[in-house]
Coordinates of N, CA, C and O in Angstrom, one line a residue:
M1 N 27.9 -33.0 66.5 CA 26.6 -32.0 66.0 C 27.3 -31.0 65.2 O 26.5 -30.6 64.2
R2 N 28.2 -30.4 65.7 CA 28.8 -29.2 64.8 C 29.4 -29.7 63.6 O 29.1 -29.0 62.4
H3 N 30.0 -30.8 63.4 CA 30.4 -31.2 62.0 C 29.3 -31.8 61.1 O 29.4 -31.1 60.0
S4 N 28.3 -32.1 61.7 CA 27.2 -32.5 60.7 C 26.5 -31.2 60.2 O 25.8 -31.2 59.0
T5 N 26.4 -30.2 61.2 CA 25.8 -28.9 60.7 C 26.6 -28.5 59.5 O 26.2 -27.8 58.4
L6 N 28.0 -28.4 59.6 CA 28.9 -27.8 58.4 C 28.8 -28.6 57.2 O 28.4 -28.1 56.3
C7 N 28.6 -30.1 57.3 CA 28.6 -30.8 56.2 C 27.2 -30.5 55.2 O 27.1 -30.4 54.1
F8 N 26.1 -30.5 56.4 CA 24.7 -30.1 55.7 C 24.8 -28.8 55.1 O 24.3 -28.6 54.1
D9 N 25.4 -27.8 55.7 CA 25.4 -26.4 55.2 C 26.3 -26.4 53.7 O 26.2 -25.6 53.0
G10 N 27.4 -27.2 53.8 CA 28.2 -27.3 52.5 C 27.4 -27.8 51.4 O 27.4 -27.2 50.4
R11 N 26.7 -28.8 51.6 CA 25.7 -29.4 50.6 C 24.7 -28.6 50.1 O 24.4 -28.3 49.1
Q12 N 24.2 -27.8 51.1 CA 23.1 -26.9 50.8 C 23.7 -25.7 50.0 O 23.0 -25.2 49.1
A13 N 24.7 -25.3 50.5 CA 25.2 -24.1 49.8 C 25.8 -24.6 48.4 O 25.6 -23.8 47.5
R14 N 26.3 -25.8 48.0 CA 26.5 -26.3 47.0 C 25.2 -26.4 46.1 O 25.4 -25.9 44.8
R15 N 24.3 -26.8 46.5 CA 23.0 -27.1 45.9 C 22.5 -25.5 45.5 O 22.0 -25.2 44.3
I16 N 22.5 -24.7 46.3 CA 22.0 -23.3 46.0 C 22.9 -22.5 45.0 O 22.4 -22.2 44.0
L17 N 24.2 -22.9 45.2 CA 25.0 -22.3 44.2 C 24.9 -22.9 42.8 O 24.9 -22.1 41.7
S18 N 24.8 -24.1 42.6 CA 24.4 -24.8 41.4 C 23.1 -24.4 40.8 O 23.1 -24.1 39.5
L19 N 22.0 -24.2 41.5 CA 21.0 -23.8 40.9 C 21.0 -22.3 40.8 O 20.6 -21.8 39.5
W20 N 21.7 -21.5 41.3 CA 21.8 -20.1 41.0 C 22.6 -20.1 39.6 O 22.4 -19.4 38.5
L21 N 23.6 -21.1 39.3 CA 24.3 -21.1 38.2 C 23.7 -21.4 37.0 O 23.4 -20.7 35.8
W22 N 22.7 -22.4 37.0 CA 21.7 -22.8 36.0 C 20.8 -21.9 35.7 O 20.6 -21.4 34.5
V23 N 20.2 -21.1 36.8 CA 19.6 -20.0 36.3 C 20.1 -18.9 35.6 O 19.6 -18.4 34.8
M24 N 21.2 -18.6 36.0 CA 22.1 -17.4 35.4 C 22.5 -17.9 34.2 O 22.3 -17.0 33.1
A25 N 22.9 -19.1 33.7 CA 23.4 -19.4 32.5 C 22.0 -19.5 31.8 O 22.0 -19.1 30.5
F26 N 20.8 -20.1 32.0 CA 19.7 -20.0 31.2 C 19.2 -18.7 31.0 O 18.8 -18.4 29.7
G27 N 19.3 -17.8 31.9 CA 18.9 -16.4 31.8 C 19.6 -15.8 30.9 O 19.1 -15.1 29.9
F28 N 20.9 -15.8 30.9 CA 21.7 -15.0 30.0 C 21.6 -15.5 28.7 O 21.8 -15.1 27.8
G29 N 21.6 -17.1 28.5 CA 21.4 -17.6 27.3 C 20.2 -17.1 26.3 O 20.2 -16.9 25.3
V30 N 19.0 -17.0 27.1 CA 17.8 -16.3 26.6 C 17.9 -14.8 26.1 O 17.6 -14.4 25.0
W31 N 18.7 -14.3 27.1 CA 18.9 -12.9 26.6 C 19.9 -12.7 25.5 O 19.7 -11.8 24.6
A32 N 21.0 -13.4 25.5 CA 22.0 -13.4 24.3 C 21.1 -13.8 23.2 O 21.5 -13.4 22.0
D33 N 20.2 -14.8 23.3 CA 19.5 -15.4 21.9 C 18.7 -14.0 21.4 O 18.7 -13.9 20.1
D34 N 18.1 -13.3 22.1 CA 17.2 -12.1 22.0 C 18.2 -11.0 21.0 O 17.9 -10.5 20.0
L35 N 19.5 -10.9 21.7 CA 20.3 -9.8 21.2 C 20.8 -10.3 20.0 O 21.0 -9.5 18.8
A36 N 21.2 -11.5 19.9 CA 21.7 -12.1 18.5 C 20.6 -12.1 17.5 O 21.1 -11.7 16.4
K37 N 19.5 -12.3 17.8 CA 18.2 -12.3 16.9 C 17.9 -10.7 16.3 O 17.9 -10.5 15.0
A38 N 18.1 -9.9 17.2 CA 17.9 -8.6 16.8 C 19.1 -8.0 16.0 O 19.1 -7.4 15.3
A39 N 20.3 -8.3 16.5 CA 21.6 -7.9 15.9 C 21.8 -8.3 14.4 O 22.4 -7.9 13.4
A40 N 21.4 -9.8 14.3 CA 21.5 -10.5 13.1 C 20.5 -10.1 11.9 O 20.7 -10.7 10.8
L41 N 19.7 -9.3 12.2 CA 18.6 -8.8 11.1 C 19.4 -8.2 10.0 O 20.5 -7.4 10.3
P42 N 19.1 -8.4 8.7 CA 19.7 -8.0 7.7 C 19.6 -6.4 7.6 O 18.8 -5.7 8.0
A43 N 20.8 -5.6 7.0 CA 21.0 -4.3 6.7 C 20.0 -4.0 5.8 O 19.5 -4.7 4.8
G44 N 19.5 -2.6 5.9 CA 18.6 -2.1 4.7 C 17.3 -2.2 4.9 O 16.5 -1.8 4.1
L45 N 16.8 -2.7 6.0 CA 15.5 -2.9 6.4 C 14.8 -1.8 6.8 O 15.4 -0.9 7.6
S46 N 13.7 -1.5 6.4 CA 12.9 -0.4 7.0 C 12.4 -0.6 8.4 O 12.6 -1.6 8.8
E47 N 12.1 0.3 9.2 CA 11.8 0.5 10.7 C 10.6 -0.6 10.7 O 10.3 -1.4 11.5
S48 N 9.4 -0.4 9.8 CA 8.5 -1.4 10.0 C 8.8 -2.9 9.8 O 8.3 -3.8 10.4
E49 N 9.7 -3.0 8.6 CA 10.1 -4.5 8.4 C 10.9 -5.0 9.6 O 10.7 -6.1 10.0
R50 N 11.6 -4.3 10.3 CA 12.6 -4.7 11.6 C 11.6 -4.8 12.4 O 11.7 -6.0 13.1
K51 N 10.4 -4.0 12.8 CA 9.6 -4.3 14.0 C 8.8 -5.5 13.5 O 8.5 -6.3 14.5
T52 N 8.5 -5.8 12.4 CA 7.6 -7.1 12.0 C 8.6 -8.4 12.5 O 8.0 -9.2 13.0
L53 N 9.8 -8.4 12.1 CA 10.5 -9.5 12.1 C 11.0 -9.6 13.8 O 10.8 -10.8 14.3
Q54 N 11.0 -8.7 14.6 CA 11.3 -8.8 16.0 C 10.1 -9.0 16.7 O 10.2 -9.8 17.8
K55 N 8.8 -8.8 16.2 CA 7.6 -9.2 16.8 C 7.3 -10.6 16.8 O 6.8 -11.1 17.7
E56 N 7.5 -11.2 15.5 CA 7.3 -12.6 15.5 C 8.2 -13.5 16.4 O 9.4 -13.6 15.9
A57 N 7.7 -14.1 17.3 CA 8.4 -15.0 18.3 C 8.4 -16.4 17.7 O 9.4 -17.1 17.9
K58 N 7.5 -16.9 17.0 CA 7.3 -18.2 16.6 C 8.3 -18.5 15.5 O 8.2 -17.7 14.4
P59 N 8.9 -19.5 15.4 CA 9.8 -19.8 14.2 C 9.2 -19.6 12.9 O 9.6 -19.1 12.0
K60 N 8.0 -20.4 12.6 CA 7.4 -20.4 11.5 C 6.8 -18.9 11.2 O 7.1 -18.6 9.9
D61 N 6.2 -18.4 12.2 CA 5.9 -16.8 11.8 C 7.0 -15.9 11.4 O 6.8 -15.4 10.5
H62 N 8.1 -16.2 12.2 CA 9.3 -15.4 11.8 C 9.6 -15.6 10.4 O 10.0 -14.7 9.7
F63 N 10.0 -17.0 10.1 CA 10.2 -17.3 8.7 C 9.4 -16.8 7.7 O 9.7 -16.1 6.6
D64 N 8.1 -17.0 7.8 CA 7.0 -16.4 6.9 C 7.1 -14.9 6.8 O 7.1 -14.1 5.6
A65 N 7.4 -14.2 7.8 CA 7.8 -12.7 7.7 C 8.7 -12.4 6.8 O 8.9 -11.3 6.2
C66 N 10.0 -13.3 7.0 CA 11.1 -12.8 6.2 C 10.8 -13.2 4.7 O 11.1 -12.4 3.9
L67 N 10.1 -14.2 4.5 CA 9.7 -14.5 3.0 C 8.8 -13.4 2.5 O 9.0 -12.9 1.3
K68 N 7.9 -12.8 3.3 CA 7.0 -11.8 2.8 C 7.8 -10.5 2.5 O 7.6 -9.8 1.4
I69 N 8.9 -10.1 3.2 CA 9.6 -9.2 3.1 C 10.5 -9.2 1.9 O 10.8 -8.4 1.2
G70 N 11.1 -10.4 1.8 CA 11.9 -10.9 0.5 C 11.1 -10.6 -0.8 O 11.5 -10.1 -1.7
I71 N 9.8 -11.3 -0.8 CA 9.0 -11.0 -1.9 C 8.7 -9.6 -2.2 O 8.6 -9.2 -3.3
A72 N 8.4 -8.8 -1.2 CA 8.0 -7.4 -1.5 C 9.1 -6.7 -2.0 O 9.1 -6.0 -2.9
R73 N 10.5 -6.8 -1.5 CA 11.5 -6.3 -1.9 C 11.9 -6.6 -3.4 O 12.1 -5.9 -4.3
L74 N 11.7 -8.0 -3.8 CA 11.8 -8.5 -5.1 C 10.9 -7.8 -6.1 O 11.1 -7.4 -7.2
A75 N 9.5 -7.6 -5.6 CA 8.6 -6.9 -6.4 C 9.0 -5.3 -6.5 O 8.9 -5.0 -7.7
T76 N 9.5 -4.8 -5.6 CA 9.9 -3.5 -5.6 C 11.1 -3.6 -6.7 O 11.1 -2.3 -7.4
A77 N 12.0 -4.3 -6.7 CA 13.1 -4.4 -7.8 C 12.5 -4.6 -9.1 O 13.0 -3.6 -9.9
A78 N 11.6 -5.3 -9.2 CA 11.3 -5.5 -10.6 C 10.4 -4.3 -11.1 O 10.5 -3.8 -12.4
E79 N 9.4 -3.7 -10.4 CA 8.9 -2.4 -10.6 C 9.9 -1.5 -11.1 O 9.8 -0.5 -12.1
S80 N 10.9 -1.3 -10.4 CA 11.9 -0.3 -10.5 C 12.6 -0.3 -11.8 O 13.1 0.7 -12.4
I81 N 13.0 -1.8 -12.0 CA 13.6 -1.9 -13.5 C 12.5 -1.4 -14.5 O 13.2 -0.9 -15.6
K82 N 11.3 -1.9 -14.5 CA 10.3 -1.6 -15.4 C 10.3 0.1 -15.7 O 10.1 0.5 -16.7
R83 N 10.6 0.9 -14.6 CA 10.5 2.2 -14.6 C 12.0 2.9 -14.8 O 12.1 4.1 -14.7
E84 N 12.9 1.8 -14.9 CA 14.2 2.6 -15.2 C 14.9 3.3 -14.1 O 15.6 4.1 -14.1
N85 N 14.4 3.0 -12.8 CA 15.0 3.4 -11.7 C 15.8 2.4 -11.0 O 15.5 1.7 -10.0
F86 N 17.1 2.3 -11.8 CA 17.9 1.3 -11.4 C 18.6 1.3 -10.0 O 19.0 0.4 -9.4
D87 N 18.8 2.7 -9.3 CA 19.4 2.6 -8.1 C 18.6 2.2 -7.2 O 19.0 1.4 -6.1
V88 N 17.2 2.3 -7.4 CA 16.2 1.7 -6.2 C 16.0 0.1 -6.3 O 16.2 -0.6 -5.4
A89 N 16.1 -0.3 -7.6 CA 16.2 -1.7 -7.8 C 17.6 -2.4 -7.3 O 17.4 -3.4 -6.7
A90 N 18.5 -1.7 -7.5 CA 19.8 -2.3 -6.9 C 19.7 -2.5 -5.3 O 20.0 -3.4 -4.7
Q91 N 19.2 -1.3 -4.6 CA 19.1 -1.4 -3.3 C 18.1 -2.3 -2.9 O 18.3 -3.0 -1.8
A92 N 16.9 -2.5 -3.3 CA 16.1 -3.6 -3.1 C 16.5 -4.9 -3.3 O 16.2 -5.8 -2.6
L93 N 17.5 -5.2 -4.5 CA 18.0 -6.4 -4.5 C 19.0 -6.7 -3.2 O 19.2 -7.9 -3.0
R94 N 19.7 -5.7 -2.8 CA 20.8 -6.0 -1.7 C 19.9 -6.5 -0.6 O 20.4 -7.4 0.1
V95 N 19.0 -5.7 -0.3 CA 18.0 -6.0 1.0 C 17.5 -7.5 0.7 O 17.5 -8.3 1.5
Y96 N 17.0 -7.8 -0.6 CA 16.6 -9.1 -0.8 C 17.4 -10.2 -0.5 O 17.2 -11.3 0.2
A97 N 18.7 -10.0 -0.9 CA 19.8 -11.0 -0.8 C 20.0 -11.2 0.7 O 20.3 -12.3 1.1
G98 N 20.0 -10.1 1.4 CA 20.3 -10.0 2.8 C 19.1 -10.9 3.5 O 19.4 -11.6 4.5
V99 N 17.8 -10.5 3.1 CA 16.9 -11.3 3.6 C 16.9 -12.9 3.6 O 16.5 -13.6 4.4
I100 N 17.2 -13.3 2.3 CA 17.1 -14.7 2.1 C 18.2 -15.3 2.7 O 18.1 -16.3 3.2
D101 N 19.6 -14.6 2.8 CA 20.4 -15.2 3.8 C 20.2 -15.4 5.2 O 20.4 -16.4 5.7
Y102 N 19.4 -14.4 5.7 CA 19.0 -14.3 6.9 C 17.9 -15.4 7.1 O 17.9 -16.3 8.2
A103 N 16.9 -15.6 6.3 CA 16.0 -16.7 6.3 C 16.8 -18.2 6.4 O 16.2 -19.0 7.2
H104 N 17.6 -18.3 5.6 CA 18.4 -19.6 5.3 C 19.2 -19.7 6.8 O 19.0 -20.9 7.2
G105 N 19.7 -18.9 7.2 CA 20.6 -19.1 8.5 C 19.5 -19.4 9.5 O 19.9 -20.0 10.4
Y106 N 18.4 -18.5 9.7 CA 17.4 -18.8 10.9 C 17.0 -20.2 10.8 O 16.7 -20.8 11.7
T107 N 16.6 -20.5 9.6 CA 16.0 -21.9 9.4 C 16.8 -23.0 9.7 O 16.4 -24.0 10.4
R108 N 18.0 -22.9 9.6 CA 19.3 -23.9 9.9 C 19.1 -23.9 11.6 O 19.8 -24.8 11.8
Q109 N 18.8 -22.9 12.1 CA 19.1 -22.9 13.5 C 17.8 -23.3 14.2 O 17.9 -23.4 15.6
V110 N 16.8 -23.6 13.7 CA 15.3 -24.0 14.3 C 15.7 -25.4 14.9 O 16.4 -26.2 14.1
A111 N 15.2 -25.6 16.2 CA 15.7 -26.9 16.9 C 14.8 -28.1 16.3 O 15.2 -29.4 16.3
K112 N 13.5 -27.9 16.0 CA 12.5 -29.0 15.7 C 12.8 -29.4 14.3 O 12.7 -28.7 13.4
Q113 N 13.2 -30.8 14.2 CA 13.5 -31.2 12.6 C 12.3 -31.2 11.8 O 12.5 -30.8 10.6
K114 N 10.9 -31.3 12.2 CA 9.9 -31.5 11.3 C 9.6 -29.7 10.8 O 9.4 -29.7 9.8
A115 N 9.7 -28.8 11.6 CA 9.5 -27.5 11.4 C 10.6 -26.8 10.4 O 10.4 -26.5 9.6
R116 N 11.8 -27.4 10.6 CA 13.0 -26.9 10.0 C 12.9 -27.6 8.5 O 13.1 -27.0 7.5
Q117 N 12.5 -28.8 8.4 CA 12.2 -29.4 7.1 C 11.1 -28.7 6.3 O 11.3 -28.5 5.2
Q118 N 10.0 -28.3 7.0 CA 8.9 -27.7 6.2 C 9.6 -26.2 5.8 O 9.2 -25.7 4.7
M119 N 10.4 -25.6 6.6 CA 10.9 -24.2 6.2 C 11.8 -24.3 5.2 O 11.7 -23.6 4.2
L120 N 12.6 -25.4 5.2 CA 13.5 -25.6 4.1 C 12.7 -26.0 2.7 O 13.2 -25.5 1.8
R121 N 11.8 -26.6 2.8 CA 11.0 -27.0 1.5 C 10.4 -25.6 1.2 O 10.4 -25.4 -0.1
K122 N 9.9 -25.0 1.9 CA 9.0 -23.8 1.7 C 10.0 -22.7 0.8 O 10.0 -21.9 0.0
L123 N 11.3 -22.6 1.6 CA 12.4 -21.7 1.2 C 12.7 -22.0 -0.5 O 13.1 -21.1 -1.4
E124 N 13.1 -23.4 -0.5 CA 13.3 -23.9 -1.8 C 12.3 -23.6 -2.9 O 12.7 -23.1 -3.9
T125 N 11.0 -23.8 -2.7 CA 10.0 -23.5 -3.4 C 9.9 -22.2 -3.8 O 9.7 -21.9 -4.9
T126 N 10.1 -21.3 -2.8 CA 10.0 -19.9 -2.8 C 11.2 -19.3 -3.8 O 11.0 -18.6 -4.9
L127 N 12.3 -19.8 -3.7 CA 13.5 -19.5 -4.5 C 13.3 -20.0 -5.9 O 13.9 -19.5 -6.7
R128 N 12.9 -21.0 -6.2 CA 12.5 -21.7 -7.3 C 11.8 -20.8 -8.3 O 12.0 -20.6 -9.4
Q129 N 10.8 -20.2 -7.5 CA 9.9 -19.3 -8.2 C 10.6 -17.9 -8.6 O 10.2 -17.3 -9.6
H130 N 11.4 -17.5 -7.7 CA 12.2 -16.3 -7.9 C 13.2 -16.3 -9.0 O 13.6 -15.1 -9.6
L131 N 13.9 -17.6 -9.2 CA 14.9 -17.6 -10.2 C 14.7 -17.0 -11.6 O 15.4 -16.2 -12.0
P132 N 13.6 -17.5 -12.3 CA 13.4 -16.7 -13.6 C 13.3 -15.3 -13.6 O 13.8 -14.4 -14.3
L133 N 12.5 -14.8 -12.5 CA 12.6 -13.3 -12.4 C 13.9 -12.7 -12.1 O 14.2 -11.5 -12.7
L134 N 14.8 -13.2 -11.4 CA 16.3 -12.7 -11.1 C 17.0 -12.8 -12.4 O 17.7 -11.9 -12.5
E135 N 16.8 -13.8 -13.0 CA 17.5 -14.0 -14.5 C 16.9 -12.7 -15.4 O 17.7 -12.3 -16.0
W136 N 15.7 -12.4 -15.4 CA 15.1 -11.5 -16.2 C 15.7 -10.1 -15.6 O 16.1 -9.3 -16.6
M137 N 15.7 -10.0 -14.4 CA 16.4 -8.7 -14.0 C 17.8 -8.4 -14.3 O 18.2 -7.4 -14.6
A138 N 18.5 -9.6 -14.2 CA 20.0 -9.5 -14.7 C 20.3 -9.1 -16.1 O 21.3 -8.5 -16.5
N139 N 19.3 -9.3 -17.0 CA 19.4 -9.0 -18.4 C 18.7 -7.5 -18.5 O 19.1 -6.9 -19.7
G140 N 18.0 -6.9 -17.6 CA 17.6 -5.7 -17.6 C 18.1 -4.7 -17.1 O 17.8 -3.6 -17.3
M141 N 19.2 -4.9 -16.3 CA 19.7 -3.9 -15.6 C 21.1 -3.4 -16.5 O 21.6 -4.4 -17.1
P142 N 21.5 -2.2 -16.3 CA 22.7 -1.8 -16.9 C 23.9 -2.3 -16.2 O 23.8 -2.9 -15.1
E143 N 24.8 -2.3 -17.0 CA 26.1 -2.8 -16.4 C 26.8 -2.4 -15.1 O 27.2 -3.2 -14.4
C144 N 26.5 -1.1 -14.7 CA 27.0 -0.6 -13.5 C 26.2 -1.2 -12.4 O 26.7 -1.2 -11.4
H145 N 25.0 -1.8 -12.6 CA 24.1 -2.3 -11.3 C 23.9 -3.7 -11.6 O 23.4 -4.3 -10.7
E146 N 24.3 -4.3 -12.6 CA 24.2 -5.7 -13.0 C 25.0 -6.4 -11.7 O 24.5 -7.6 -11.5
G147 N 25.9 -6.2 -11.1 CA 26.5 -6.9 -10.0 C 25.6 -7.2 -9.0 O 25.6 -8.3 -8.2
C148 N 24.6 -6.3 -8.5 CA 23.8 -6.5 -7.6 C 22.7 -7.7 -7.8 O 22.5 -8.5 -7.1
V149 N 22.3 -7.8 -9.1 CA 21.4 -8.7 -9.5 C 22.0 -10.3 -9.6 O 21.6 -11.3 -9.1
R150 N 23.3 -10.1 -10.1 CA 24.3 -11.3 -10.3 C 24.5 -11.9 -8.7 O 24.3 -13.1 -8.6
Q151 N 24.8 -11.1 -7.8 CA 24.9 -11.5 -6.4 C 23.5 -12.0 -5.9 O 23.6 -13.3 -5.4
A152 N 22.5 -11.4 -6.1 CA 21.2 -11.9 -5.5 C 20.9 -13.3 -6.2 O 20.4 -14.3 -5.7
L153 N 21.1 -13.3 -7.6 CA 20.7 -14.5 -8.4 C 21.6 -15.7 -7.8 O 21.2 -16.9 -7.5
S154 N 23.0 -15.3 -7.6 CA 23.8 -16.3 -7.1 C 23.4 -16.9 -5.7 O 23.5 -17.9 -5.5
R155 N 23.3 -16.0 -4.8 CA 22.7 -16.2 -3.4 C 21.6 -17.2 -3.3 O 21.4 -18.0 -2.8
A156 N 20.6 -16.8 -4.1 CA 19.2 -17.6 -4.3 C 19.6 -19.1 -5.0 O 19.1 -19.9 -4.3
Q157 N 20.5 -19.2 -5.7 CA 20.9 -20.6 -6.5 C 21.5 -21.2 -5.5 O 21.3 -22.3 -5.0
V158 N 22.4 -20.6 -4.6 CA 23.2 -21.5 -3.6 C 22.6 -21.9 -2.4 O 22.5 -23.0 -2.1
I159 N 21.5 -21.0 -2.1 CA 20.7 -21.2 -0.8 C 19.7 -22.1 -1.4 O 19.2 -23.2 -0.5
R160 N 19.0 -22.3 -2.5 CA 18.2 -23.3 -3.0 C 18.8 -24.6 -3.1 O 18.3 -25.5 -2.5
R161 N 20.0 -24.8 -3.6 CA 20.7 -25.9 -3.5 C 20.9 -26.6 -2.0 O 21.0 -27.8 -1.9
E162 N 21.6 -25.5 -1.3 CA 21.8 -25.9 0.2 C 20.5 -26.4 1.0 O 20.4 -27.3 1.5
S163 N 19.4 -25.7 0.6 CA 18.1 -26.3 1.2 C 17.4 -27.4 0.6 O 17.3 -28.3 1.4
L164 N 18.1 -27.8 -0.6 CA 17.6 -29.1 -1.2 C 18.3 -30.2 -0.6 O 17.8 -31.2 -0.2
N165 N 19.7 -29.9 -0.4 CA 20.6 -30.8 0.2 C 20.3 -31.0 1.5 O 20.3 -32.3 2.1
A166 N 19.8 -30.0 2.4 CA 19.8 -30.2 3.7 C 18.4 -31.0 3.8 O 18.2 -31.9 4.8
F167 N 17.4 -31.0 3.0 CA 15.8 -31.5 3.0 C 16.2 -33.1 2.4 O 15.6 -34.0 3.2
F168 N 16.8 -33.4 1.5 CA 16.9 -34.6 0.8 C 18.2 -35.4 1.1 O 18.3 -36.6 1.1
G169 N 19.1 -34.7 1.6 CA 20.5 -35.5 2.0 C 21.7 -34.6 1.3 O 21.5 -33.8 0.4
S170 N 22.8 -34.7 1.9 CA 23.9 -33.7 1.7 C 24.3 -33.8 0.3 O 25.3 -33.0 -0.4
E171 N 24.0 -34.7 -0.6 CA 24.5 -34.9 -1.9 C 23.6 -34.9 -2.9 O 23.9 -35.5 -4.0
F172 N 22.3 -34.5 -2.8 CA 21.4 -34.6 -3.7 C 21.5 -33.7 -5.0 O 21.5 -33.9 -5.9
L173 N 22.2 -32.4 -4.7 CA 22.7 -31.6 -5.8 C 24.0 -31.3 -5.6 O 24.4 -30.9 -4.4
K174 N 24.9 -31.6 -6.5 CA 26.3 -31.2 -6.3 C 26.5 -29.6 -6.5 O 25.7 -29.1 -7.0
A175 N 27.5 -29.2 -6.1 CA 28.0 -27.6 -6.2 C 27.9 -27.2 -7.3 O 27.4 -26.1 -7.8
G176 N 28.3 -27.9 -8.6 CA 28.7 -27.5 -9.8 C 27.3 -27.9 -10.8 O 27.1 -27.1 -11.6
A177 N 26.5 -28.7 -10.1 CA 25.2 -29.0 -10.8 C 24.1 -27.6 -10.9 O 23.9 -27.1 -9.7
E178 N 23.7 -27.4 -11.9 CA 22.6 -26.3 -12.0 C 21.4 -26.9 -11.8 O 20.7 -28.0 -12.3
A179 N 20.3 -26.2 -10.8 CA 19.2 -26.9 -10.4 C 18.2 -26.2 -11.5 O 18.3 -25.0 -12.1
T180 N 17.2 -26.9 -11.9 CA 16.3 -26.3 -13.0 C 15.4 -25.3 -12.4 O 15.2 -25.5 -11.3
T181 N 15.1 -24.5 -13.0 CA 14.0 -23.3 -12.5 C 12.6 -23.6 -12.9 O 11.8 -22.7 -12.7
E182 N 12.3 -24.6 -13.7 CA 10.9 -24.7 -14.0 C 10.0 -25.5 -12.8 O 10.4 -26.0 -11.9

């Protein structure tokens, strides 16, 4: 009888230990995801923009908030260029490039295939609309700030190409091929 009690206790202890390990691994995984999400937000966001992104828990809502912030920053940059306030425009473009990078990375991590495909399509469409404005900005910025626009334009083109390739297949657009902006 003593032997059977020890075997039963050993199995029970293993079950309890394995259950505890699963709970701890899952719990720490969720906690780590929240920390990674908060830490991975792009630099230069205002406090309200940061809170907006942290508040949105659903992938689609979080992605839409990213696009709204990016569009607002792009509009700020365009207005600043019209007013010849190039320092503000350059800062807005840096944040814009960070936000679209973040949105692209976030989209690639979405688990549901259908939701990810919809986000990639929306990202590509949005960037297609932004490319002519970014090209106009590149021509309107002075040489000392032109690098910010060129970097944002380059990132938008690369992310658009990667989104199209992820949506349609890995070789839809080659790296050297120019995507049309029409």
